[in-house]
Each structure stands twice: as structure tokens, then as C-alpha cells.
Amino acid sequence: MNLVFLGPPGAGKGTQAKRLSQELGLKHISTGDILREAVKNQTPLGKKAKEYMDRGELVPDDLIIALIEEVMPPEGGVIFDGFPRTIAQAKALDEMLSRKGMKVDKVILFDVPDEVVVERLSGRRVCPSCGAVYHVKFNPPKSDEICDKCGTKLIQREDDKEKVVRNRLEVYRKQTAPLIEYYEDKGILIRLDASKDIEEVYRELKRVVGA
Ligand code: AP5
């Protein structure tokens, strides 16, 4: 089964993808996580991607498509989180999968209003060491600002600052939202009310993917 998690920044795609991929034994491919790691390690990809990410713009399609070709397991079984984000990426994914005799089975649209996005992103804290994600109010660590898993001090993502968040929402509307119609036309889009709490969203997610 290959799933795509689609939705605005901060909708909760990563939070749910981490959990569902573990439970179903799927590979979680987050282009955002891979790019952040590349930036941290100052790889050639990271150096090219950084300026786009800092502004909240999309990284060019050719870089992202090459990246997916590299990490895609030949047997499939993937949750794509934050990919595709443009029609060109969606078409490239369809071609890539069809060459291997596979397809995108379901696309889950994480539906949340803008004010929820802003609240979630302004309170998000991440572990710079192991990548765990928290929220100061909705999913706080046991000990203030310290990662439960590895004890590192949590930080705020640069692109979670208010001005960049506004641009990310704009970019989502212009470049990514057209994918809703693209997948609706294929009859594989499922809308999920992602404004509920983490547990409720997870229950509903499992139901719609048939897990
Ligand atoms: P990326 O990292 O993919 O950012 P995003 O899509 O904007 O998604 P986020 O990680 O911000 O949000 P999320 O939906 O995963 O929410 P989360 O679960 O963390 O991309 C970053 C950048 O990389 C892009 O701007 C772009 O530059 C580049 N990039 C990446 N992919 C690309 C591509 N394909 N093409 C081109 N460029 C690309 O949750 C958010 C917060 O809310 C957390 O604090 C969490 O604890 C909390 N939370 C989660 N669920 C709930 C809930 N139900 N109730 C209350 N709180 C909740």
C-alpha cells in the first residue's frame, strides 16, 4: 500500500505518519525531514535547498524528484509525507510507481483551518538531535523544553516563525492545493478532519485507510 499525506503546513501529517508507519510496517518518507537533515549536514542538496526552505518556498521539482527516486524502496509500501507538492511532482510519482507496477492507493487530505495551523506551528518544538516533534500545549515533553527520547534541548524550527508561516500557507494554496482536484479526479482522495485532537485523528485515520 502506498499512501500520500496531503495538507497545509502544521496539519499534523508528520505526527500521524510516524505513528501509522510504525504500526503498519510502512516506510515513512518525509521530504521535509530529509531536506532538514541535508541542510544540517551541509550536503550539496542541503546547500541548494536551504534558501528556499528559509523563505518558506518550495525546493525546485527536479531536486525533489531525484531525491524520491533515491529513497523509494523497490517494493513500495510507503507513506509519502509532504510529497508530492506540485502537479509536476505528482505526475513524476505516478510514472515512477507505474514503472514498478504500483500506484498511489489513497491520498489523505488533512483538513484544518488556518487559525489551527498558526496555533500548531507557533507552539511546535522539535528535537535537533533525534527529530522528535512536540507541542508546548497539545503534546508537551515530560520535562520542560527537553526531548523525552534523548534529553536534548528542544528548539523552534526557523520556518515556524510567523512571517514564514504566512508565506508557507500562501505557497500551499497556490502550488499544492491544486493536487486536491488532481487526486479527486482519480477517485482516491479521502478528506480527514484533522482539527480534532491527536488521538481522535489517529483513530479516524486508521479507519479510512482500513487498518
Ligand atoms: P515540511 O517539513 O514538509 O513542512 P510542512 O508540510 O509545511 O509540514 P510541517 O512539518 O510543518 O507540518 P505537519 O503537517 O507535518 O505537522 P506536525 O505533525 O509537525 O517542509 C518544510 C520545507 O521543506 C517546505 O517549506 C519546503 O521548502 C521544503 N519541502 C519539503 N517537501 C517539499 C516538496 N515535496 N517539494 C518542494 N519543497 C519541499 O504537527 C505540527 C504541530 O502540531 C506539532 O507541534 C504537533 O505536535 C502538533 N499537532 C499535530 N497534530 C495535532 C492535533 N491533532 N492536535 C493538536 N496538535 C497537533
PDB file of C-alpha atoms and ligand atoms in Angstrom:
ATOM      1  CA  MET A   1       0.000   0.000   0.000  1.00  0.00           C
ATOM      2  CA  ASN A   2       1.285   3.478  -0.944  1.00  0.00           C
ATOM      3  CA  LEU A   3      -0.286   6.442   0.842  1.00  0.00           C
ATOM      4  CA  VAL A   4       0.119  10.183   0.287  1.00  0.00           C
ATOM      5  CA  PHE A   5      -0.481  12.589   3.201  1.00  0.00           C
ATOM      6  CA  LEU A   6      -1.539  15.954   1.787  1.00  0.00           C
ATOM      7  CA  GLY A   7      -2.404  19.126   3.671  1.00  0.00           C
ATOM      8  CA  PRO A   8      -1.227  22.553   4.789  1.00  0.00           C
ATOM      9  CA  PRO A   9       1.870  23.091   6.945  1.00  0.00           C
ATOM     10  CA  GLY A  10       1.231  22.114  10.550  1.00  0.00           C
ATOM     11  CA  ALA A  11      -1.828  19.989   9.763  1.00  0.00           C
ATOM     12  CA  GLY A  12      -0.330  17.047  11.678  1.00  0.00           C
ATOM     13  CA  LYS A  13       0.860  14.947   8.717  1.00  0.00           C
ATOM     14  CA  GLY A  14       4.240  14.129  10.254  1.00  0.00           C
ATOM     15  CA  THR A  15       2.822  13.335  13.706  1.00  0.00           C
ATOM     16  CA  GLN A  16       0.355  10.817  12.266  1.00  0.00           C
ATOM     17  CA  ALA A  17       2.737   9.412   9.619  1.00  0.00           C
ATOM     18  CA  LYS A  18       5.354   8.487  12.233  1.00  0.00           C
ATOM     19  CA  ARG A  19       2.816   6.503  14.227  1.00  0.00           C
ATOM     20  CA  LEU A  20       0.926   4.860  11.370  1.00  0.00           C
ATOM     21  CA  SER A  21       4.100   3.816   9.522  1.00  0.00           C
ATOM     22  CA  GLN A  22       5.319   2.027  12.644  1.00  0.00           C
ATOM     23  CA  GLU A  23       2.028   0.292  13.250  1.00  0.00           C
ATOM     24  CA  LEU A  24       1.589  -0.832   9.623  1.00  0.00           C
ATOM     25  CA  GLY A  25       5.270  -1.507   8.857  1.00  0.00           C
ATOM     26  CA  LEU A  26       5.346   1.097   6.070  1.00  0.00           C
ATOM     27  CA  LYS A  27       8.321   3.309   5.192  1.00  0.00           C
ATOM     28  CA  HIS A  28       7.787   6.946   6.203  1.00  0.00           C
ATOM     29  CA  ILE A  29       9.256   9.278   3.572  1.00  0.00           C
ATOM     30  CA  SER A  30       9.136  12.919   4.694  1.00  0.00           C
ATOM     31  CA  THR A  31      10.788  15.202   2.141  1.00  0.00           C
ATOM     32  CA  GLY A  32      10.886  17.954   4.797  1.00  0.00           C
ATOM     33  CA  ASP A  33      12.834  15.723   7.240  1.00  0.00           C
ATOM     34  CA  ILE A  34      15.242  14.553   4.532  1.00  0.00           C
ATOM     35  CA  LEU A  35      15.879  18.147   3.420  1.00  0.00           C
ATOM     36  CA  ARG A  36      16.428  19.386   7.002  1.00  0.00           C
ATOM     37  CA  GLU A  37      18.971  16.585   7.548  1.00  0.00           C
ATOM     38  CA  ALA A  38      20.714  17.557   4.283  1.00  0.00           C
ATOM     39  CA  VAL A  39      20.858  21.211   5.395  1.00  0.00           C
ATOM     40  CA  LYS A  40      22.261  20.192   8.801  1.00  0.00           C
ATOM     41  CA  ASN A  41      24.978  18.066   7.154  1.00  0.00           C
ATOM     42  CA  GLN A  42      25.684  20.738   4.515  1.00  0.00           C
ATOM     43  CA  THR A  43      25.419  18.251   1.647  1.00  0.00           C
ATOM     44  CA  PRO A  44      25.194  19.603  -1.957  1.00  0.00           C
ATOM     45  CA  LEU A  45      21.385  19.103  -1.797  1.00  0.00           C
ATOM     46  CA  GLY A  46      21.195  20.857   1.577  1.00  0.00           C
ATOM     47  CA  LYS A  47      23.169  23.842   0.295  1.00  0.00           C
ATOM     48  CA  LYS A  48      20.812  24.223  -2.687  1.00  0.00           C
ATOM     49  CA  ALA A  49      17.627  23.717  -0.611  1.00  0.00           C
ATOM     50  CA  LYS A  50      18.377  25.985   2.366  1.00  0.00           C
ATOM     51  CA  GLU A  51      17.498  29.363   0.860  1.00  0.00           C
ATOM     52  CA  TYR A  52      14.122  28.097  -0.390  1.00  0.00           C
ATOM     53  CA  MET A  53      13.252  26.483   2.944  1.00  0.00           C
ATOM     54  CA  ASP A  54      14.216  29.579   4.971  1.00  0.00           C
ATOM     55  CA  ARG A  55      11.796  31.648   2.878  1.00  0.00           C
ATOM     56  CA  GLY A  56       9.039  29.013   3.042  1.00  0.00           C
ATOM     57  CA  GLU A  57       9.230  28.476  -0.735  1.00  0.00           C
ATOM     58  CA  LEU A  58       9.192  25.082  -2.421  1.00  0.00           C
ATOM     59  CA  VAL A  59      12.502  23.479  -3.350  1.00  0.00           C
ATOM     60  CA  PRO A  60      12.672  23.005  -7.191  1.00  0.00           C
ATOM     61  CA  ASP A  61      10.858  19.950  -8.546  1.00  0.00           C
ATOM     62  CA  ASP A  62      13.910  18.366 -10.215  1.00  0.00           C
ATOM     63  CA  LEU A  63      15.802  18.195  -6.894  1.00  0.00           C
ATOM     64  CA  ILE A  64      12.808  16.699  -5.072  1.00  0.00           C
ATOM     65  CA  ILE A  65      12.038  14.124  -7.776  1.00  0.00           C
ATOM     66  CA  ALA A  66      15.693  12.975  -7.866  1.00  0.00           C
ATOM     67  CA  LEU A  67      15.591  12.668  -4.074  1.00  0.00           C
ATOM     68  CA  ILE A  68      12.469  10.478  -4.152  1.00  0.00           C
ATOM     69  CA  GLU A  69      13.998   8.234  -6.864  1.00  0.00           C
ATOM     70  CA  GLU A  70      16.910   7.688  -4.491  1.00  0.00           C
ATOM     71  CA  VAL A  71      14.953   6.768  -1.349  1.00  0.00           C
ATOM     72  CA  MET A  72      11.978   4.906  -2.863  1.00  0.00           C
ATOM     73  CA  PRO A  73      12.054   1.211  -1.841  1.00  0.00           C
ATOM     74  CA  PRO A  74      11.645  -1.067  -4.919  1.00  0.00           C
ATOM     75  CA  GLU A  75       8.814  -3.000  -3.275  1.00  0.00           C
ATOM     76  CA  GLY A  76       6.819   0.143  -2.287  1.00  0.00           C
ATOM     77  CA  GLY A  77       4.877   0.249   0.995  1.00  0.00           C
ATOM     78  CA  VAL A  78       5.358   3.962   1.673  1.00  0.00           C
ATOM     79  CA  ILE A  79       3.692   6.866   3.441  1.00  0.00           C
ATOM     80  CA  PHE A  80       4.704   9.973   1.475  1.00  0.00           C
ATOM     81  CA  ASP A  81       4.551  12.917   3.890  1.00  0.00           C
ATOM     82  CA  GLY A  82       4.828  16.379   2.298  1.00  0.00           C
ATOM     83  CA  PHE A  83       5.343  14.915  -1.178  1.00  0.00           C
ATOM     84  CA  PRO A  84       4.077  15.497  -3.844  1.00  0.00           C
ATOM     85  CA  ARG A  85       3.545  19.240  -3.505  1.00  0.00           C
ATOM     86  CA  THR A  86       3.108  20.242  -7.144  1.00  0.00           C
ATOM     87  CA  ILE A  87       1.335  18.707 -10.135  1.00  0.00           C
ATOM     88  CA  ALA A  88       4.745  18.028 -11.737  1.00  0.00           C
ATOM     89  CA  GLN A  89       5.816  16.053  -8.640  1.00  0.00           C
ATOM     90  CA  ALA A  90       2.520  14.116  -8.612  1.00  0.00           C
ATOM     91  CA  LYS A  91       2.951  13.138 -12.274  1.00  0.00           C
ATOM     92  CA  ALA A  92       6.558  12.092 -11.660  1.00  0.00           C
ATOM     93  CA  LEU A  93       5.423   9.932  -8.725  1.00  0.00           C
ATOM     94  CA  ASP A  94       2.717   8.278 -10.846  1.00  0.00           C
ATOM     95  CA  GLU A  95       5.302   7.467 -13.528  1.00  0.00           C
ATOM     96  CA  MET A  96       7.849   6.207 -11.017  1.00  0.00           C
ATOM     97  CA  LEU A  97       5.332   3.886  -9.387  1.00  0.00           C
ATOM     98  CA  SER A  98       3.841   2.661 -12.648  1.00  0.00           C
ATOM     99  CA  ARG A  99       7.329   1.642 -13.905  1.00  0.00           C
ATOM    100  CA  LYS A 100       7.412  -0.701 -10.877  1.00  0.00           C
ATOM    101  CA  GLY A 101       3.819  -1.914 -11.390  1.00  0.00           C
ATOM    102  CA  MET A 102       2.491   0.120  -8.435  1.00  0.00           C
ATOM    103  CA  LYS A 103       0.305   3.181  -7.844  1.00  0.00           C
ATOM    104  CA  VAL A 104      -0.774   5.650  -5.179  1.00  0.00           C
ATOM    105  CA  ASP A 105      -3.571   3.773  -3.405  1.00  0.00           C
ATOM    106  CA  LYS A 106      -5.020   6.512  -1.185  1.00  0.00           C
ATOM    107  CA  VAL A 107      -4.431  10.218  -0.614  1.00  0.00           C
ATOM    108  CA  ILE A 108      -5.402  11.525   2.802  1.00  0.00           C
ATOM    109  CA  LEU A 109      -6.188  15.244   2.878  1.00  0.00           C
ATOM    110  CA  PHE A 110      -5.545  16.663   6.367  1.00  0.00           C
ATOM    111  CA  ASP A 111      -8.206  19.354   6.538  1.00  0.00           C
ATOM    112  CA  VAL A 112      -7.595  22.181   9.066  1.00  0.00           C
ATOM    113  CA  PRO A 113      -8.455  25.886   9.142  1.00  0.00           C
ATOM    114  CA  ASP A 114      -5.643  28.476   9.003  1.00  0.00           C
ATOM    115  CA  GLU A 115      -6.044  29.578  12.642  1.00  0.00           C
ATOM    116  CA  VAL A 116      -5.408  25.999  13.816  1.00  0.00           C
ATOM    117  CA  VAL A 117      -2.296  25.823  11.616  1.00  0.00           C
ATOM    118  CA  VAL A 118      -0.907  29.018  13.114  1.00  0.00           C
ATOM    119  CA  GLU A 119      -1.530  27.820  16.683  1.00  0.00           C
ATOM    120  CA  ARG A 120       0.055  24.431  15.993  1.00  0.00           C
ATOM    121  CA  LEU A 121       3.145  25.842  14.273  1.00  0.00           C
ATOM    122  CA  SER A 122       3.783  28.608  16.790  1.00  0.00           C
ATOM    123  CA  GLY A 123       3.772  26.035  19.621  1.00  0.00           C
ATOM    124  CA  ARG A 124       5.742  23.329  17.816  1.00  0.00           C
ATOM    125  CA  ARG A 125       9.117  22.389  19.278  1.00  0.00           C
ATOM    126  CA  VAL A 126      11.486  19.874  17.701  1.00  0.00           C
ATOM    127  CA  CYS A 127      14.493  17.916  18.865  1.00  0.00           C
ATOM    128  CA  PRO A 128      17.548  18.957  16.798  1.00  0.00           C
ATOM    129  CA  SER A 129      19.189  15.642  17.613  1.00  0.00           C
ATOM    130  CA  CYS A 130      16.604  12.852  17.054  1.00  0.00           C
ATOM    131  CA  GLY A 131      13.868  14.788  15.201  1.00  0.00           C
ATOM    132  CA  ALA A 132      11.056  14.111  17.719  1.00  0.00           C
ATOM    133  CA  VAL A 133       8.207  16.647  17.455  1.00  0.00           C
ATOM    134  CA  TYR A 134       6.299  18.215  20.382  1.00  0.00           C
ATOM    135  CA  HIS A 135       3.809  20.988  21.017  1.00  0.00           C
ATOM    136  CA  VAL A 136       4.022  23.221  24.089  1.00  0.00           C
ATOM    137  CA  LYS A 137       0.286  22.805  24.745  1.00  0.00           C
ATOM    138  CA  PHE A 138      -1.046  19.829  22.775  1.00  0.00           C
ATOM    139  CA  ASN A 139       1.856  17.384  23.045  1.00  0.00           C
ATOM    140  CA  PRO A 140       4.334  18.684  25.644  1.00  0.00           C
ATOM    141  CA  PRO A 141       7.520  16.847  26.656  1.00  0.00           C
ATOM    142  CA  LYS A 142       7.552  15.404  30.211  1.00  0.00           C
ATOM    143  CA  SER A 143      10.255  17.817  31.277  1.00  0.00           C
ATOM    144  CA  ASP A 144      10.071  21.446  30.079  1.00  0.00           C
ATOM    145  CA  GLU A 145      11.749  22.005  26.647  1.00  0.00           C
ATOM    146  CA  ILE A 146      13.740  18.734  26.904  1.00  0.00           C
ATOM    147  CA  CYS A 147      13.336  15.792  24.487  1.00  0.00           C
ATOM    148  CA  ASP A 148      11.758  12.732  26.192  1.00  0.00           C
ATOM    149  CA  LYS A 149      13.664  10.375  23.914  1.00  0.00           C
ATOM    150  CA  CYS A 150      17.244  11.672  24.006  1.00  0.00           C
ATOM    151  CA  GLY A 151      17.412  14.500  26.576  1.00  0.00           C
ATOM    152  CA  THR A 152      18.432  17.227  24.088  1.00  0.00           C
ATOM    153  CA  LYS A 153      17.143  20.800  24.476  1.00  0.00           C
ATOM    154  CA  LEU A 154      14.226  21.397  22.091  1.00  0.00           C
ATOM    155  CA  ILE A 155      14.252  24.224  19.521  1.00  0.00           C
ATOM    156  CA  GLN A 156      11.764  26.077  17.312  1.00  0.00           C
ATOM    157  CA  ARG A 157      12.074  25.468  13.550  1.00  0.00           C
ATOM    158  CA  GLU A 158      13.288  28.600  11.680  1.00  0.00           C
ATOM    159  CA  ASP A 159      10.365  28.321   9.249  1.00  0.00           C
ATOM    160  CA  ASP A 160       7.849  28.256  12.130  1.00  0.00           C
ATOM    161  CA  LYS A 161       8.365  31.988  12.709  1.00  0.00           C
ATOM    162  CA  GLU A 162       5.152  33.880  11.953  1.00  0.00           C
ATOM    163  CA  LYS A 163       6.208  35.665   8.742  1.00  0.00           C
ATOM    164  CA  VAL A 164       7.487  32.473   7.122  1.00  0.00           C
ATOM    165  CA  VAL A 165       4.375  30.540   8.216  1.00  0.00           C
ATOM    166  CA  ARG A 166       2.192  33.044   6.363  1.00  0.00           C
ATOM    167  CA  ASN A 167       4.244  32.557   3.201  1.00  0.00           C
ATOM    168  CA  ARG A 168       4.112  28.750   3.555  1.00  0.00           C
ATOM    169  CA  LEU A 169       0.304  28.925   3.704  1.00  0.00           C
ATOM    170  CA  GLU A 170       0.252  31.090   0.573  1.00  0.00           C
ATOM    171  CA  VAL A 171       2.604  28.700  -1.241  1.00  0.00           C
ATOM    172  CA  TYR A 172       0.375  25.792  -0.187  1.00  0.00           C
ATOM    173  CA  ARG A 173      -2.718  27.467  -1.633  1.00  0.00           C
ATOM    174  CA  LYS A 174      -1.079  28.358  -4.931  1.00  0.00           C
ATOM    175  CA  GLN A 175       1.140  25.370  -5.660  1.00  0.00           C
ATOM    176  CA  THR A 176      -0.078  22.398  -3.614  1.00  0.00           C
ATOM    177  CA  ALA A 177      -3.867  22.792  -3.246  1.00  0.00           C
ATOM    178  CA  PRO A 178      -4.397  22.027  -6.999  1.00  0.00           C
ATOM    179  CA  LEU A 179      -3.418  18.445  -6.090  1.00  0.00           C
ATOM    180  CA  ILE A 180      -6.767  18.082  -4.309  1.00  0.00           C
ATOM    181  CA  GLU A 181      -8.573  18.152  -7.645  1.00  0.00           C
ATOM    182  CA  TYR A 182      -5.878  16.035  -9.307  1.00  0.00           C
ATOM    183  CA  TYR A 183      -6.434  13.189  -6.831  1.00  0.00           C
ATOM    184  CA  GLU A 184     -10.198  13.756  -6.590  1.00  0.00           C
ATOM    185  CA  ASP A 185     -10.407  13.135 -10.347  1.00  0.00           C
ATOM    186  CA  LYS A 186      -8.611   9.831  -9.836  1.00  0.00           C
ATOM    187  CA  GLY A 187     -11.168   8.913  -7.121  1.00  0.00           C
ATOM    188  CA  ILE A 188      -8.544   8.254  -4.427  1.00  0.00           C
ATOM    189  CA  LEU A 189      -8.810  11.384  -2.236  1.00  0.00           C
ATOM    190  CA  ILE A 190     -10.104  10.989   1.338  1.00  0.00           C
ATOM    191  CA  ARG A 191     -10.800  14.081   3.451  1.00  0.00           C
ATOM    192  CA  LEU A 192      -9.895  13.823   7.120  1.00  0.00           C
ATOM    193  CA  ASP A 193     -10.967  16.329   9.770  1.00  0.00           C
ATOM    194  CA  ALA A 194      -7.504  16.971  11.216  1.00  0.00           C
ATOM    195  CA  SER A 195      -8.625  19.724  13.603  1.00  0.00           C
ATOM    196  CA  LYS A 196      -9.514  17.164  16.319  1.00  0.00           C
ATOM    197  CA  ASP A 197      -7.008  16.035  18.949  1.00  0.00           C
ATOM    198  CA  ILE A 198      -4.105  13.728  18.060  1.00  0.00           C
ATOM    199  CA  GLU A 199      -5.780  10.504  19.320  1.00  0.00           C
ATOM    200  CA  GLU A 200      -9.087  11.177  17.558  1.00  0.00           C
ATOM    201  CA  VAL A 201      -7.351  11.997  14.281  1.00  0.00           C
ATOM    202  CA  TYR A 202      -5.328   8.779  14.568  1.00  0.00           C
ATOM    203  CA  ARG A 203      -8.446   6.652  15.146  1.00  0.00           C
ATOM    204  CA  GLU A 204     -10.193   8.184  12.148  1.00  0.00           C
ATOM    205  CA  LEU A 205      -7.052   7.860  10.009  1.00  0.00           C
ATOM    206  CA  LYS A 206      -6.813   4.135  10.761  1.00  0.00           C
ATOM    207  CA  ARG A 207     -10.454   3.701   9.877  1.00  0.00           C
ATOM    208  CA  VAL A 208     -10.158   5.443   6.496  1.00  0.00           C
ATOM    209  CA  VAL A 209      -7.020   3.560   5.448  1.00  0.00           C
ATOM    210  CA  GLY A 210      -8.615   0.274   6.547  1.00  0.00           C
ATOM    211  CA  ALA A 211      -6.019  -0.529   9.225  1.00  0.00           C
TER     212      ALA A 211
HETATM  213  P1  AP5 B   1       7.813  20.100   5.677  1.00  0.00           P
HETATM  214  O1  AP5 B   1       8.673  19.753   6.788  1.00  0.00           O
HETATM  215  O2  AP5 B   1       7.175  19.027   4.857  1.00  0.00           O
HETATM  216  O3  AP5 B   1       6.714  21.118   6.195  1.00  0.00           O
HETATM  217  P2  AP5 B   1       5.121  21.122   6.060  1.00  0.00           P
HETATM  218  O4  AP5 B   1       4.433  20.356   5.002  1.00  0.00           O
HETATM  219  O5  AP5 B   1       4.915  22.569   5.975  1.00  0.00           O
HETATM  220  O6  AP5 B   1       4.684  20.313   7.213  1.00  0.00           O
HETATM  221  P3  AP5 B   1       5.032  20.520   8.684  1.00  0.00           P
HETATM  222  O7  AP5 B   1       6.208  19.669   9.034  1.00  0.00           O
HETATM  223  O8  AP5 B   1       5.161  21.992   9.001  1.00  0.00           O
HETATM  224  O9  AP5 B   1       3.684  20.074   9.383  1.00  0.00           O
HETATM  225  P4  AP5 B   1       2.990  18.660   9.641  1.00  0.00           P
HETATM  226  O10 AP5 B   1       1.706  18.629   8.871  1.00  0.00           O
HETATM  227  O11 AP5 B   1       3.926  17.516   9.442  1.00  0.00           O
HETATM  228  O12 AP5 B   1       2.618  18.847  11.159  1.00  0.00           O
HETATM  229  P5  AP5 B   1       3.217  18.190  12.509  1.00  0.00           P
HETATM  230  O13 AP5 B   1       2.802  16.758  12.582  1.00  0.00           O
HETATM  231  O14 AP5 B   1       4.661  18.514  12.669  1.00  0.00           O
HETATM  232  O15 AP5 B   1       8.589  21.039   4.637  1.00  0.00           O
HETATM  233  C1  AP5 B   1       9.440  22.086   5.055  1.00  0.00           C
HETATM  234  C2  AP5 B   1      10.024  22.791   3.827  1.00  0.00           C
HETATM  235  O16 AP5 B   1      10.790  21.863   3.032  1.00  0.00           O
HETATM  236  C3  AP5 B   1       8.994  23.365   2.831  1.00  0.00           C
HETATM  237  O17 AP5 B   1       8.550  24.650   3.201  1.00  0.00           O
HETATM  238  C4  AP5 B   1       9.807  23.361   1.530  1.00  0.00           C
HETATM  239  O18 AP5 B   1      10.701  24.433   1.490  1.00  0.00           O
HETATM  240  C5  AP5 B   1      10.604  22.086   1.637  1.00  0.00           C
HETATM  241  N1  AP5 B   1       9.922  20.904   1.051  1.00  0.00           N
HETATM  242  C6  AP5 B   1       9.509  19.784   1.718  1.00  0.00           C
HETATM  243  N2  AP5 B   1       8.927  18.913   0.879  1.00  0.00           N
HETATM  244  C7  AP5 B   1       8.949  19.510  -0.348  1.00  0.00           C
HETATM  245  C8  AP5 B   1       8.476  19.117  -1.631  1.00  0.00           C
HETATM  246  N3  AP5 B   1       7.853  17.953  -1.825  1.00  0.00           N
HETATM  247  N4  AP5 B   1       8.657  19.970  -2.666  1.00  0.00           N
HETATM  248  C9  AP5 B   1       9.300  21.137  -2.513  1.00  0.00           C
HETATM  249  N5  AP5 B   1       9.765  21.574  -1.320  1.00  0.00           N
HETATM  250  C10 AP5 B   1       9.599  20.763  -0.246  1.00  0.00           C
HETATM  251  O19 AP5 B   1       2.329  18.984  13.575  1.00  0.00           O
HETATM  252  C11 AP5 B   1       2.514  20.395  13.785  1.00  0.00           C
HETATM  253  C12 AP5 B   1       2.407  20.712  15.296  1.00  0.00           C
HETATM  254  O20 AP5 B   1       1.074  20.454  15.741  1.00  0.00           O
HETATM  255  C13 AP5 B   1       3.318  19.850  16.190  1.00  0.00           C
HETATM  256  O21 AP5 B   1       3.754  20.658  17.247  1.00  0.00           O
HETATM  257  C14 AP5 B   1       2.399  18.721  16.699  1.00  0.00           C
HETATM  258  O22 AP5 B   1       2.793  18.244  17.987  1.00  0.00           O
HETATM  259  C15 AP5 B   1       1.045  19.437  16.770  1.00  0.00           C
HETATM  260  N6  AP5 B   1      -0.094  18.572  16.411  1.00  0.00           N
HETATM  261  C16 AP5 B   1      -0.143  17.597  15.454  1.00  0.00           C
HETATM  262  N7  AP5 B   1      -1.383  17.050  15.380  1.00  0.00           N
HETATM  263  C17 AP5 B   1      -2.148  17.722  16.312  1.00  0.00           C
HETATM  264  C18 AP5 B   1      -3.521  17.622  16.721  1.00  0.00           C
HETATM  265  N8  AP5 B   1      -4.362  16.737  16.131  1.00  0.00           N
HETATM  266  N9  AP5 B   1      -3.954  18.449  17.696  1.00  0.00           N
HETATM  267  C19 AP5 B   1      -3.117  19.348  18.289  1.00  0.00           C
HETATM  268  N10 AP5 B   1      -1.802  19.482  17.954  1.00  0.00           N
HETATM  269  C20 AP5 B   1      -1.324  18.687  16.970  1.00  0.00           C
END
